[in-house]
Every structure is written in structure tokens, then in C-alpha cells.
Tab-separated table of C-alpha atoms in Angstrom:
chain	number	residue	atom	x	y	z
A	102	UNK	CA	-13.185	-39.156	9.956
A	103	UNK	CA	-11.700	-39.691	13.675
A	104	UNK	CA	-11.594	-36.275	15.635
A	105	UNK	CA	-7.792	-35.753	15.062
A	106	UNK	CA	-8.721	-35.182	11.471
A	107	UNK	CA	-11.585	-32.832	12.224
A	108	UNK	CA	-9.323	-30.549	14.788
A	109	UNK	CA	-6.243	-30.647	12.583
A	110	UNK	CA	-5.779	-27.264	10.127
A	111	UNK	CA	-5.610	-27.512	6.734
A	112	UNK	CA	-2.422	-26.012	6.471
A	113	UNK	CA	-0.573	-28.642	8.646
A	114	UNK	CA	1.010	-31.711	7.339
A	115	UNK	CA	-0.332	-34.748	7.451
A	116	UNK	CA	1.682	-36.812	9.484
A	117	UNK	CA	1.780	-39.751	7.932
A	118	UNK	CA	2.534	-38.449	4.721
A	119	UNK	CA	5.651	-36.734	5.489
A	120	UNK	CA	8.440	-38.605	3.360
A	121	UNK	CA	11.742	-38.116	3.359
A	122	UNK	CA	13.699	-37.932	-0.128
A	123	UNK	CA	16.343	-40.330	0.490
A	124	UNK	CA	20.048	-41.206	0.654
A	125	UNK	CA	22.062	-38.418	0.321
A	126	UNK	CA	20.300	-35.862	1.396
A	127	UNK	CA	19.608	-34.421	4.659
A	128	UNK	CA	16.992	-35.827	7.107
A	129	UNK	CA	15.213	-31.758	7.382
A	130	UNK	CA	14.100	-32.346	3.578
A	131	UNK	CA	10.847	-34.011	3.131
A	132	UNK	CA	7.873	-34.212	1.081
A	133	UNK	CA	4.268	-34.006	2.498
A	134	UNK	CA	0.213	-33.697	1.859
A	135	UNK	CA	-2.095	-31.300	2.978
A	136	UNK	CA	-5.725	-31.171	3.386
A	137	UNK	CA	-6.320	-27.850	1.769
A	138	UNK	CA	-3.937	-29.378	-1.461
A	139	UNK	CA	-4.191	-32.470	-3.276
A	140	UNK	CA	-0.180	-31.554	-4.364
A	141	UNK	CA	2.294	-33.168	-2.366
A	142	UNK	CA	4.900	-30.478	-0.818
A	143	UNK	CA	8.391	-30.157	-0.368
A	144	UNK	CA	10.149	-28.633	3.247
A	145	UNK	CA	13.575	-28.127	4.166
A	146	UNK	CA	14.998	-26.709	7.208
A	147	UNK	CA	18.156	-24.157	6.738
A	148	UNK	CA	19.406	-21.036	8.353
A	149	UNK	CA	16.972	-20.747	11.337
A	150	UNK	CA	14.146	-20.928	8.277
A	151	UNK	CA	11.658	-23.186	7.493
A	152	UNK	CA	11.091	-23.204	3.671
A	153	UNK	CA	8.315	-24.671	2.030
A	154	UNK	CA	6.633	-24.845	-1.623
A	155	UNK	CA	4.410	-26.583	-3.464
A	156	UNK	CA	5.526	-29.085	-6.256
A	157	UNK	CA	2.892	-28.795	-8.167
A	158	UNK	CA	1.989	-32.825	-8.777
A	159	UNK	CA	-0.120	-35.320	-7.310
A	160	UNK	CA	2.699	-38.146	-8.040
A	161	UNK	CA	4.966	-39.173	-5.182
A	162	UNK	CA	8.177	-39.771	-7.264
A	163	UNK	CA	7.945	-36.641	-9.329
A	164	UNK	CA	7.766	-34.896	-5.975
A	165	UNK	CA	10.652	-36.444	-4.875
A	166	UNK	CA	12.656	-34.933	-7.805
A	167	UNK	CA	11.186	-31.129	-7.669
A	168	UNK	CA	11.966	-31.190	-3.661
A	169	UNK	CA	15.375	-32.073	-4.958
A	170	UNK	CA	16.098	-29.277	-7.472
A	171	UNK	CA	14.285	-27.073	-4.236
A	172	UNK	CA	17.144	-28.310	-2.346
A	173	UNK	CA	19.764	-27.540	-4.652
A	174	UNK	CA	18.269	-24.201	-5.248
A	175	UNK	CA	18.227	-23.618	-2.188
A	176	UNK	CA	22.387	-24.339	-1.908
A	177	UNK	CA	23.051	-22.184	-5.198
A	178	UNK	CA	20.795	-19.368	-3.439
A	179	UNK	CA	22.539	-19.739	-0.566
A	180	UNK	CA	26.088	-19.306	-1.909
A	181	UNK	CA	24.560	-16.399	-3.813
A	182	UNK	CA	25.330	-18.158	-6.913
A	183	UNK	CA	21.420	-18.148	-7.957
A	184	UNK	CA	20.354	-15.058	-10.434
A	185	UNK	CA	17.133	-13.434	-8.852
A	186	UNK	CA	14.589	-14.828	-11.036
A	187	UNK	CA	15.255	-18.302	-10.632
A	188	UNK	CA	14.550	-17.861	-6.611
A	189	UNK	CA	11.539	-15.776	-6.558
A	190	UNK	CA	11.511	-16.080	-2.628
A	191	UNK	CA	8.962	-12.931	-1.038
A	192	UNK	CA	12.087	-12.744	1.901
A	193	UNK	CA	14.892	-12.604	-1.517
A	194	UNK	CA	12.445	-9.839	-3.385
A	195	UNK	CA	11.875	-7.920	0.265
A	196	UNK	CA	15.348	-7.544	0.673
A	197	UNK	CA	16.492	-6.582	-2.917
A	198	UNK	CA	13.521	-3.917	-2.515
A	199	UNK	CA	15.578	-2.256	0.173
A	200	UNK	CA	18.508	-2.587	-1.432
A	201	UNK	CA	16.903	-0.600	-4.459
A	202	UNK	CA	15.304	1.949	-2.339
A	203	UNK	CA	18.382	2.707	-0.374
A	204	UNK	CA	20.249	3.691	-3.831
A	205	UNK	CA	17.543	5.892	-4.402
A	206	UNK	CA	17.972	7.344	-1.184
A	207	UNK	CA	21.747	7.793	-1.667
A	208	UNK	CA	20.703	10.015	-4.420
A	209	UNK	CA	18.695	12.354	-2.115
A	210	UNK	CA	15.361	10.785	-3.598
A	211	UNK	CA	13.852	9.352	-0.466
A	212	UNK	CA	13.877	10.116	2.785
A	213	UNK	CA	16.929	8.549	4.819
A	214	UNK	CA	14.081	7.486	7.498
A	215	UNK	CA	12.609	5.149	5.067
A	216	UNK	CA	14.589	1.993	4.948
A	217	UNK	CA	15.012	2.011	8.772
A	218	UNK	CA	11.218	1.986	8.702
A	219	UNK	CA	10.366	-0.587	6.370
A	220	UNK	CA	13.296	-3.105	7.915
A	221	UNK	CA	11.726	-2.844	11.316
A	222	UNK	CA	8.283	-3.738	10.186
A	223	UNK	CA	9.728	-6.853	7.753
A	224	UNK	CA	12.398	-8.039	10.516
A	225	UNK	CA	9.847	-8.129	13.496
A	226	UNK	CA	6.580	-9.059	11.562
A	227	UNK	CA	6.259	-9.763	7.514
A	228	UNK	CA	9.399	-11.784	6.563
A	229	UNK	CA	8.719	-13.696	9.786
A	230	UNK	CA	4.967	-14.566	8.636
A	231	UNK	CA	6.053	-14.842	5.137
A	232	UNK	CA	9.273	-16.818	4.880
A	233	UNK	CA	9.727	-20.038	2.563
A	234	UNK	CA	7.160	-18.330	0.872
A	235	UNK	CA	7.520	-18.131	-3.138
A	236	UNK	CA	6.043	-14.679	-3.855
A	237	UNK	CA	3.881	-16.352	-7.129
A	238	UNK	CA	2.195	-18.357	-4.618
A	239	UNK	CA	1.055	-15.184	-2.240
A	240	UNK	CA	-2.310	-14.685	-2.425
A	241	UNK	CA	-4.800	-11.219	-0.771
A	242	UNK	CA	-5.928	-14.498	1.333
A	243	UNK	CA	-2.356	-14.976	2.581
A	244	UNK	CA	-1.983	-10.856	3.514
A	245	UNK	CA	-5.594	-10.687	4.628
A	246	UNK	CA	-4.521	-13.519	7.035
A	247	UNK	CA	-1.180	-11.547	8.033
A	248	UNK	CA	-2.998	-8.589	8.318
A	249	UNK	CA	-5.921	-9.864	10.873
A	250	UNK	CA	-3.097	-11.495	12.765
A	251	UNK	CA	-1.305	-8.326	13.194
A	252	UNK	CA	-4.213	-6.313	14.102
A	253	UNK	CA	-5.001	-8.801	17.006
A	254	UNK	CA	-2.666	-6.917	19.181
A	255	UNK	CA	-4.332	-3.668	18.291
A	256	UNK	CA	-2.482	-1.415	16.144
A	257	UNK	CA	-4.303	1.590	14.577
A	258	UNK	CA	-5.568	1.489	11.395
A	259	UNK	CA	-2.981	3.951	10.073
A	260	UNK	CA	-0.370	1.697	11.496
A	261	UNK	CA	-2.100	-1.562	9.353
A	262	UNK	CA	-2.160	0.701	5.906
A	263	UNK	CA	2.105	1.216	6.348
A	264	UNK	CA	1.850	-2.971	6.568
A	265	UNK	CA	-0.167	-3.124	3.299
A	266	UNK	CA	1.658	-0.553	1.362
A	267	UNK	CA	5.185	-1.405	2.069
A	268	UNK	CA	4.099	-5.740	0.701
A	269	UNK	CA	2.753	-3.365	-2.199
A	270	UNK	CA	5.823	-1.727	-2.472
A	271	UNK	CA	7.726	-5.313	-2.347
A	272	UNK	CA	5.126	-6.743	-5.172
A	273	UNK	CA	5.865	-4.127	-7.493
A	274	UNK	CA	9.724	-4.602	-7.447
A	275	UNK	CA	8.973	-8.545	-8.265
A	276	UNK	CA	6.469	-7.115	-10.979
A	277	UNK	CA	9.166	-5.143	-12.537
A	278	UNK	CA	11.083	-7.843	-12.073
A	279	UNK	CA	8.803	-10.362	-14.145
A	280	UNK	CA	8.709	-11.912	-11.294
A	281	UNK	CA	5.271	-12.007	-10.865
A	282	UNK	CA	2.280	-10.867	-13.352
A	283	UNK	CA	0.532	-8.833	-10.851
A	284	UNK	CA	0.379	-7.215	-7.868
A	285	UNK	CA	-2.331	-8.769	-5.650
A	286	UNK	CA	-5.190	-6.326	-4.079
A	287	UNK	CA	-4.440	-5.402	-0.707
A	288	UNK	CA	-7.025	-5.820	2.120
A	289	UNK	CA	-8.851	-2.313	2.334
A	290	UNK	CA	-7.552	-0.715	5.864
A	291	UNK	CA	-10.684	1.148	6.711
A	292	UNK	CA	-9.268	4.817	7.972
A	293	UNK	CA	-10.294	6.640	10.680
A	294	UNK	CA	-9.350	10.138	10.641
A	295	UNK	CA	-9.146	11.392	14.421
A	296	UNK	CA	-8.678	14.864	15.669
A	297	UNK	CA	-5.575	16.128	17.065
A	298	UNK	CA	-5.691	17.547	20.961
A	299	UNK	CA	-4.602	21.014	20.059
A	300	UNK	CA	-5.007	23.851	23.065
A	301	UNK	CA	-7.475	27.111	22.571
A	302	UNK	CA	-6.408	30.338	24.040
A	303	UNK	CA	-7.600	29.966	27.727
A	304	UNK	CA	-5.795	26.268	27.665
A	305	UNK	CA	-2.281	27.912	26.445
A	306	UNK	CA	-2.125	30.644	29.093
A	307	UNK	CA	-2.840	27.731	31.329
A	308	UNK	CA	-0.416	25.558	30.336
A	309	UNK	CA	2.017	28.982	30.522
A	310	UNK	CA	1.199	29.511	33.962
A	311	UNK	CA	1.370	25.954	34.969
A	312	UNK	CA	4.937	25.604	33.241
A	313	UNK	CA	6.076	28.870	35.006
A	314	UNK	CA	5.186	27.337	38.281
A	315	UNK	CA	6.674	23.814	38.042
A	316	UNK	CA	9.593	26.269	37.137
A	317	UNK	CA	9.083	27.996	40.518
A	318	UNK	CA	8.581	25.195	42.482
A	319	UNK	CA	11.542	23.083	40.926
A	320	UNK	CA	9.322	20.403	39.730
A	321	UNK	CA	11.762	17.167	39.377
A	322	UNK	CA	10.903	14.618	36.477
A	323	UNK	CA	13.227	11.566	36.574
A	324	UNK	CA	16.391	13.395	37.899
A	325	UNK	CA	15.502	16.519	35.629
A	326	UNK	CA	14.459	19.411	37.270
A	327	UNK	CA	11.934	21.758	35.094
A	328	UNK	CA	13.641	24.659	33.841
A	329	UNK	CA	12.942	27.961	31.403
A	330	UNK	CA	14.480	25.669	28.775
A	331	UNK	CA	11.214	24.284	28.862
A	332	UNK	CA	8.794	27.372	28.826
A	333	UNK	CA	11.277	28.399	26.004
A	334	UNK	CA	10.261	24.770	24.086
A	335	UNK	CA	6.316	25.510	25.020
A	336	UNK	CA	6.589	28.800	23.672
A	337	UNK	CA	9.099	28.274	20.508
A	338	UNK	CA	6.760	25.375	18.998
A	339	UNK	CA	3.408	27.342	19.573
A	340	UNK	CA	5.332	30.617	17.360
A	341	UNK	CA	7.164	27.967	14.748
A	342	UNK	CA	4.850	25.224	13.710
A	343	UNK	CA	7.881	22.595	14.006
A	344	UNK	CA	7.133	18.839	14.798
A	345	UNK	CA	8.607	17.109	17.999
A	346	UNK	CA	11.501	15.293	15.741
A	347	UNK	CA	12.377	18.669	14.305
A	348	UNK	CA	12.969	19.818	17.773
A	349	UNK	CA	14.873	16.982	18.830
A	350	UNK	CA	17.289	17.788	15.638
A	351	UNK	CA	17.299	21.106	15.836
A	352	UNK	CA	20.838	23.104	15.799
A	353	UNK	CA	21.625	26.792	15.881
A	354	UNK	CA	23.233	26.527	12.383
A	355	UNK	CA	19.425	25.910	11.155
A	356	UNK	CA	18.238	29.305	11.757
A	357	UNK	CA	19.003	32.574	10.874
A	358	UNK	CA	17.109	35.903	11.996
A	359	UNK	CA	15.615	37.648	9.384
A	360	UNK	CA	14.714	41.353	10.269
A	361	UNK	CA	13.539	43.312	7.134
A	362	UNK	CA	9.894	44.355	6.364
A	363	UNK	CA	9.002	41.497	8.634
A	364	UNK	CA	10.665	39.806	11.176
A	365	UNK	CA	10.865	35.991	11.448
A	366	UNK	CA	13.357	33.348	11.989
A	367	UNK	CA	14.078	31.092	8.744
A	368	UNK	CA	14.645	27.361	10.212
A	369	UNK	CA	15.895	24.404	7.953
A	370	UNK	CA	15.862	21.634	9.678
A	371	UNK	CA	18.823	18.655	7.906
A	372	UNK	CA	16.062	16.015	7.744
A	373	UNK	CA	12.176	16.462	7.935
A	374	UNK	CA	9.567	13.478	8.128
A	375	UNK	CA	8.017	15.062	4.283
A	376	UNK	CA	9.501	17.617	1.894
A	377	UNK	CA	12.587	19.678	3.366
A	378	UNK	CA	11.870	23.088	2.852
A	379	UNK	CA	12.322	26.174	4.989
A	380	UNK	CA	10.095	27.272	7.789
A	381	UNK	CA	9.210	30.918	8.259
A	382	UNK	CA	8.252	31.950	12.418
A	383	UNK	CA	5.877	34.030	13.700
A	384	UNK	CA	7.343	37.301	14.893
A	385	UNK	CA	7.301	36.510	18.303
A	386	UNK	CA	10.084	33.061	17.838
A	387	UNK	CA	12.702	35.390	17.254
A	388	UNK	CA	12.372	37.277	21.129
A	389	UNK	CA	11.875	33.593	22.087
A	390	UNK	CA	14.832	32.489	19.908
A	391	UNK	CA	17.038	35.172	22.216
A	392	UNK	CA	15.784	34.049	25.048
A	393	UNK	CA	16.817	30.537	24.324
A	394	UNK	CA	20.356	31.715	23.147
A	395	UNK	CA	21.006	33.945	26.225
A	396	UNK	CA	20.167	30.693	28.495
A	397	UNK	CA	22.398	28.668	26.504
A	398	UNK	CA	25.480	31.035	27.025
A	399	UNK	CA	24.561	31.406	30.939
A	400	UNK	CA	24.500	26.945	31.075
A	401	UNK	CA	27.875	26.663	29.549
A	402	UNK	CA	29.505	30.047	31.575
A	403	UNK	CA	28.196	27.366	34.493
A	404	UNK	CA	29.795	23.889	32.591
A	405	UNK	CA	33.031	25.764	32.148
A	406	UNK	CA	32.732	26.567	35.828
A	407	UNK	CA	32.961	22.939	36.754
A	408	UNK	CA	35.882	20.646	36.369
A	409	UNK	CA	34.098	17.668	36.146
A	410	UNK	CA	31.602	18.374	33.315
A	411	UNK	CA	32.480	18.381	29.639
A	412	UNK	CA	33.843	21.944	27.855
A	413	UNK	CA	32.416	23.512	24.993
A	414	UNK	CA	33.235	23.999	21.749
A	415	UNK	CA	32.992	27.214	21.039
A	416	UNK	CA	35.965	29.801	22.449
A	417	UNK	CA	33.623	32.450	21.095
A	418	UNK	CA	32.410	34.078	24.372
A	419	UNK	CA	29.142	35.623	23.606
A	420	UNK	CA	28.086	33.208	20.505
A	421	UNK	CA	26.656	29.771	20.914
A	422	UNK	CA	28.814	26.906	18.456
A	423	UNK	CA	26.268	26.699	14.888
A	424	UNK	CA	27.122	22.840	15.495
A	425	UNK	CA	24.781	22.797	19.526
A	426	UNK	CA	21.572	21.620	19.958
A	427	UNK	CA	18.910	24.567	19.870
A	428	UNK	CA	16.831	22.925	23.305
A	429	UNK	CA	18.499	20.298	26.082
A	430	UNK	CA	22.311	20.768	24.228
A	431	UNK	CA	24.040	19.262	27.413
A	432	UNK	CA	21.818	15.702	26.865
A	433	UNK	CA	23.851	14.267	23.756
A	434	UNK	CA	22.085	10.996	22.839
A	435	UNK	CA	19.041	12.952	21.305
A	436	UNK	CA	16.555	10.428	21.341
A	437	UNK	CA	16.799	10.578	25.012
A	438	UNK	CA	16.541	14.536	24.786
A	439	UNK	CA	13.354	14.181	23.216
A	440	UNK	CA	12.216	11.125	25.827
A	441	UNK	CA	13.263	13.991	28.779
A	442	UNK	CA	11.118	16.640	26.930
A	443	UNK	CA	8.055	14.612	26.394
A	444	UNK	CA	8.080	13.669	29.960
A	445	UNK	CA	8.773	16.643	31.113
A	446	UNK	CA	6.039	18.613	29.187
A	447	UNK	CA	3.130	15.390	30.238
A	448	UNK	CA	3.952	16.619	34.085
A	449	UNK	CA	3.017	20.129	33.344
A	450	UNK	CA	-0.046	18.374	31.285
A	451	UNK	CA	-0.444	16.556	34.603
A	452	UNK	CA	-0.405	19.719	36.956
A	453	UNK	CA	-2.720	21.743	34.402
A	454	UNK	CA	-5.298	18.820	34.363
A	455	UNK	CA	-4.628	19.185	30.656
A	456	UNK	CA	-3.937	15.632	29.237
A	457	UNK	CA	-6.990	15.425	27.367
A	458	UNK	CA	-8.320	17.970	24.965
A	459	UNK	CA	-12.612	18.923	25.608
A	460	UNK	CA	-13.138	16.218	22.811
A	461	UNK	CA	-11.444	13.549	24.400
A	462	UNK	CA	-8.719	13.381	22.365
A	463	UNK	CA	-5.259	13.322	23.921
A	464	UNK	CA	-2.374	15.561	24.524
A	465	UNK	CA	1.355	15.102	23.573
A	466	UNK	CA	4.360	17.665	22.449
A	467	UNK	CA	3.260	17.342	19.118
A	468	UNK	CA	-0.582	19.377	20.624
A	469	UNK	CA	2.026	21.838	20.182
A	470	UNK	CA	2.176	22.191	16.666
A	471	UNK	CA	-1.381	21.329	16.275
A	472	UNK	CA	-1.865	24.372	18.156
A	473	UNK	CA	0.553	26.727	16.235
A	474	UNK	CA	-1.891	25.823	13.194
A	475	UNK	CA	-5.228	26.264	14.837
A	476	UNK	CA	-3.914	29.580	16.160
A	477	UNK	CA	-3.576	30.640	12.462
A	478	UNK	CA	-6.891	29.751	11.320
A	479	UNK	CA	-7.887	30.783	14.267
A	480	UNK	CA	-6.249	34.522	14.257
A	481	UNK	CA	-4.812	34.748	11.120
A	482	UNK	CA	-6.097	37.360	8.835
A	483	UNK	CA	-7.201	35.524	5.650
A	484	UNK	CA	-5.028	32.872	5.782
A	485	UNK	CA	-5.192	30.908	2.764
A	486	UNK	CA	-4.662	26.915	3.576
A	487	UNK	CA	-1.969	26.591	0.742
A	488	UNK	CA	0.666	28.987	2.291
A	489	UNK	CA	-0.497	27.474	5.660
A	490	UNK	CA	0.181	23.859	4.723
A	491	UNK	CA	3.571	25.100	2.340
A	492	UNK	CA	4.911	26.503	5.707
A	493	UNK	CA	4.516	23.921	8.206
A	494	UNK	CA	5.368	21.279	5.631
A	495	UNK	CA	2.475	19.230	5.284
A	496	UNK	CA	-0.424	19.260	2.989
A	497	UNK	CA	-3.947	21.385	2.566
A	498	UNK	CA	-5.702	17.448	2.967
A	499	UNK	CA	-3.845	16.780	5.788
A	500	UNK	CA	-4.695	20.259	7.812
A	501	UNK	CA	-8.266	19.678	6.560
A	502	UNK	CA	-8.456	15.924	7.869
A	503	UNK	CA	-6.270	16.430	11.110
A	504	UNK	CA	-5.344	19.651	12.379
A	505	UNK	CA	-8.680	21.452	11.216
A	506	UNK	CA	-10.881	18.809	11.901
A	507	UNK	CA	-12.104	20.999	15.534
A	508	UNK	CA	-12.420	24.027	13.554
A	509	UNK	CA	-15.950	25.586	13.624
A	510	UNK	CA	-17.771	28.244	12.033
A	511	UNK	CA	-18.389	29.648	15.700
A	512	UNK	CA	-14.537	30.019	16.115
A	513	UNK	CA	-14.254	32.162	13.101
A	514	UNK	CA	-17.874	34.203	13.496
A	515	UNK	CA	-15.986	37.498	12.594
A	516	UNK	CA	-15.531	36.095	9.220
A	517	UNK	CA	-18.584	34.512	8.927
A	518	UNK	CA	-20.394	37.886	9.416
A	519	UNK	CA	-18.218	40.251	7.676
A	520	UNK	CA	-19.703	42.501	4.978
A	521	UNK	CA	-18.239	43.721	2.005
């Protein structure tokens, strides 16, 4: 064995096997051996795609005739002449997947997010790894290969488990399918559960005071000047328990003051990243709430004022539209909203020395919310972790692996203590 055959992978062709099938039919089709099969293999070039499967023999001329019927598969498939079953192709099933889960999303069943999710992770990494592949012939080696060669440019391990589940998700459409038998094991993503940097109550009238005085001293980030809009933000999270995309989408038309035996503001945000339910305040959101709605008014009385800038809706004088934005109205593409609000509240972390938590663990808007829960486990008077977890739309596992996780029995001593 010469060292070219010693350095070559098993995977790649052997050169001097590759064969093309003849007259007639084009030059990118060919047969070839590999040293990790003693079946001869058929390749054909199309679309920007490299397509490849085994033919299942060890006789040249019998390959010659399977990589034909590939090829004219491959032309039916093509002109979408092919039923679904006769071109089990992982890329074909990955595709009719979506296809599938966006009807069940049209019927409010999923979560509008999802598909945009799961096409970004097959367009820029699985359909690109797994292409020409015939989903029978997928393998946990072939995923456990994927996923190591993902994980080289070091996502998290929450980020891996997404990868695994959605080729679950695409294994059990081709099972229901009879497609395939089974759905291969997944490599096990080990999990590591890491606290969220949340702020106790010495941090919070920190990062107060330091957001007052960026205010003060007209603190510029990126051609945005720190304003009460964003003491408003600090201050509104902390009392509402809402997530950074909530704020992003939130519009007056999602709240309404409720003043009775209590007084909270009910929020429904349009879309939520889990179940859509409503959100009940702490008190002390509405008086923010006001605040936020008499700044509003004042930034439009000053739009209105100016010739060049866009007018408002609303002809109402003293009520915002129902249809504005709740925080940053006047920035309209909202993704960059949020971009101006994250940067805006890591230069107050900056200024408070703040960025990371006494645990190491870092700080971002969504500390925020982190904090709104700690405060009521914290503070709260017999909070039970159900109506917690109902309220801020998440789970009692996930407050007890993330947002709890720095909770300790010295925070809560009065408890601890008490006596019947």
C-alpha cells in the first residue's frame, strides 16, 4: 500500500475507479469505489448539488444500470413528476417537513417563529452536510459526524440539542411517511444548565442611578442619546416580567389598566416565544406605564413641530394611536429598536461596572426579567412557583433550572425561620 492510499479517506473515491456510464448521458454521471464499501457508487452533478448513493452491488454493469434509473429519477424528481416515496432524498423529506409544519402553523398550532427557525439552521448547515443523501442510508454515525463538525466552531450545547431535534423532527415525517422504519438515536447533547445574571437590590438602585445619570449627562450611544425612554424600559421590565422580544413588539393596544381590588396592567403581547397568554404587572408598571405614555405624547407634540420628520397617526390630542410602539415608537424597523436598546442599556452596564453578575455570569436586557422573577421569590409573600411560572409564561422547571438557580436559603431566612 503506497502512501497515497494510506492518507486518502475512506469516503473519497477512488480515482481510478470512477467510470463514466456512457453514450448518452452526461459526462457529471459516474460510477465509483470506495474504501469504506465494497459497492460500487453512482454520482451525478445537478442544480449546484452533488448527489450520490450507493447501488447496492459489487458488479460493474449492474451499477451502470441502477446509476441510470438514479439519473432518470433524478429528471422525474426534478420536474416534480416523482411521488415522494420513490425519492426518499433527506433534502426532499426536510423540505416537505416544513411544508407540513407551516400548515399547522396556519392553523394557529405552532408558533409562526418556527419555520423561520428551522430553515435557517437546514439552509446554512444540515441540508448542506446532508445533500445527495438518501435518508435510509443516514446513520447516528452520519449525525454524530455532523454534529462534532458543527460544534467545532463552538456553539453551546443548547444550541447543538435544536440541531438534533429538528433531524428528529425531519425523521419522523419520513417515518410516517414509510419512508424509513425508524428514527435513528440522536447523539446525547450533554446540557449544561447555567445561571442567569439577574441584579439583587443594591445592583438595581445602581443600575437606577447610573441610568439617571447617563440621562443627565446626555450619554450618546451610536447617534442615540440616552433618554427617560430608557429608565422607563429599566423600570417597566423589572415591574412586568416581559422578555426582550416582547418589548421589541410591544404596542399600546396590548395593554389595558386594570384598577379594581388590585391594580395592574394586563399585557398580551400578538406573538410570544411559548404559550400566548396574558401577563398581569406589578402595581408599580401602571405609574411607569403613565410615565411612558405622557413621554410619548410630549415626542410627537415635538415631531409635529418639525416639518421634516414624519406625522402621526393619531389626531387624538391627548391619546397615543393603540397601533404605536410602547418603547423607541419613532425607530420603525424594530429589530433595530431592539439592537438600539440593547446597546444602549450595555453602556449603562458599562458605567455601573455591572456587566457581570458576582457569579460570573453575564448581563444582557433579558437580566431584566431574570430579575423581575428573583424579586418575587425574593419579596413575594408565599409565592407559589406555579402562578409564578403561569405569569411570566414559562415553566416551574425552567424557573427552577434557570432563573432560581442563585436562589439561597440565606436570601429567604425570614421564611426559613418562621414559626407557626
Amino acid at each position: 500500500m503506497n502512501k497515497t492510499e494510506i492518507s486518502r479517506h475512506k469516503s473519497v473515491p477512488i480515482p481510478e475507479s470512477i467510470t463514466k456510464v456512457g453514450r448518452g448521458y452526461p459526462d457529471k454521471l459516474v460510477i465509483f469505489q470506495l474504501s469504506a464499501s465494497k459497492f460500487w457508487w453512482v454520482r451525478y452533478y445537478t442544480q449546484k448539488k452533488i448527489l450520490k448513493k450507493s447501488t447496492k452491488t459489487t458488479i460493474k454493469q449492474d451499477a451502470i444500470k441502477s446509476a441510470i434509473l438514479f439519473y432518470e429519477d433524478i429528471l422525474l424528481r426534478e420536474r416534480h413528476l416523482l411521488p415522494l416515496i420513490n425519492s426518499p432524498y433527506f433534502e426532499r423529506c426536510a423540505n416537505e417537513m416544513l411544508l407540513e409544519q407551516q400548515r399547522l402553523i396556519d392553523r394557529g398550532e405552532r408558533n409562526p417563529k418556527l419555520n423561520v427557525d428551522d430553515k435557517q439552521k437546514l439552509n446554512s448547515d444540515i441540508l448542506p452536510y446532508f445533500r445527495g443523501y438518501d435518508i435510509k442510508e443516514i446513520t447516528y454515525k452520519h449525525i454524530d459526524d455532523f454534529i462534532a463538525q458543527i460544534a467545532l466552531r463552538g456553539l453551546k450545547s443548547s444550541t447543538l440539542k435544536k440541531y438534533t431535534v429538528l433531524i428528529r423532527k425531519i425523521f419522523a415525517f419520513a417515518q410516517r411517511e414509510n419512508l424509513v422504519d425508524r428514527v435513528p438515536s440522536m447523539p446525547k447533547i450533554r446540557m449544561k444548565d447555567s445561571a442567569r445574571g439577574w441584579f439583587s437590590n443594591d445592583e438595581y438602585v445602581l443600575l437606577r442611578k447610573t441610568t439617571a445619570l447617563a440621562i443627565k449627562n446626555k450619554v450618546v450611544v451610536r447617534s442615540h442619546v440616552i433618554t427617560d425612554e430608557m429608565r422607563f424600559l429599566i423600570t417597566f421590565v423589572v415591574n412586568s416580567f416581559l422578555r426582550p422580544s416582547d418589548v421589541k413588539n410591544l404596542r399600546h393596544r396590548n395593554i389595558q389598566i386594570a384598577e379594581n381590588a388590585q391594580t395592574y396592567l394586563r399585557i398580551l403581547p400578538e406573538t410570544s416565544k411559548t404559550v400566548n397568554t396574558p401577563i398581569v404587572t406589578m402595581e408599580d408598571a401602571v405609574h411607569i406605564y403613565r410615565d411612558i405614555v405622557a413621554l410619548n405624547l410630549k415626542n410627537k407634540k415635538e415631531l409635529k413641530s418639525d416639518e421634516n420628520k414624519i406625522e402621526v397617526k393619531s389626531d387624538k390630542k391627548d391619546e397615543v394611536n393603540p397601533d404605536d410602539f410602547v418603547f423607541f415608537p419613532h425607530l420603525t424597523n424594530r429589530n433595530f429598536a431592539l439592537d438600539t436598546m440593547r446597546r444602549q442599556f450595555e453602556a449603562i452596564l458599562k458605567l455601573a461596572n455591572l456587566k457581570t453578575a458576582y457569579g460570573g455570569e453575564p448581563r444582557t436586557m433579558y437580566s431584566l426579567r431574570h430579575t423581575s422573577i428573583m424579586f418575587r421569590l425574593t419579596k413575594g409573600d408565599h409565592i407559589d412557583l406555579l402562578t409564578l411560572a403561569r405569569n411570566a409564561r414559562t415553566s416551574v422547571d425552567m424557573i427552577e433550572r434557570f432563573y432560581a438557580r442563585p436562589l439561597s436559603g440565606e436570601m429567604n431566612i425570614d421564611k426559613l425561620q418562621s414559626m407557626r
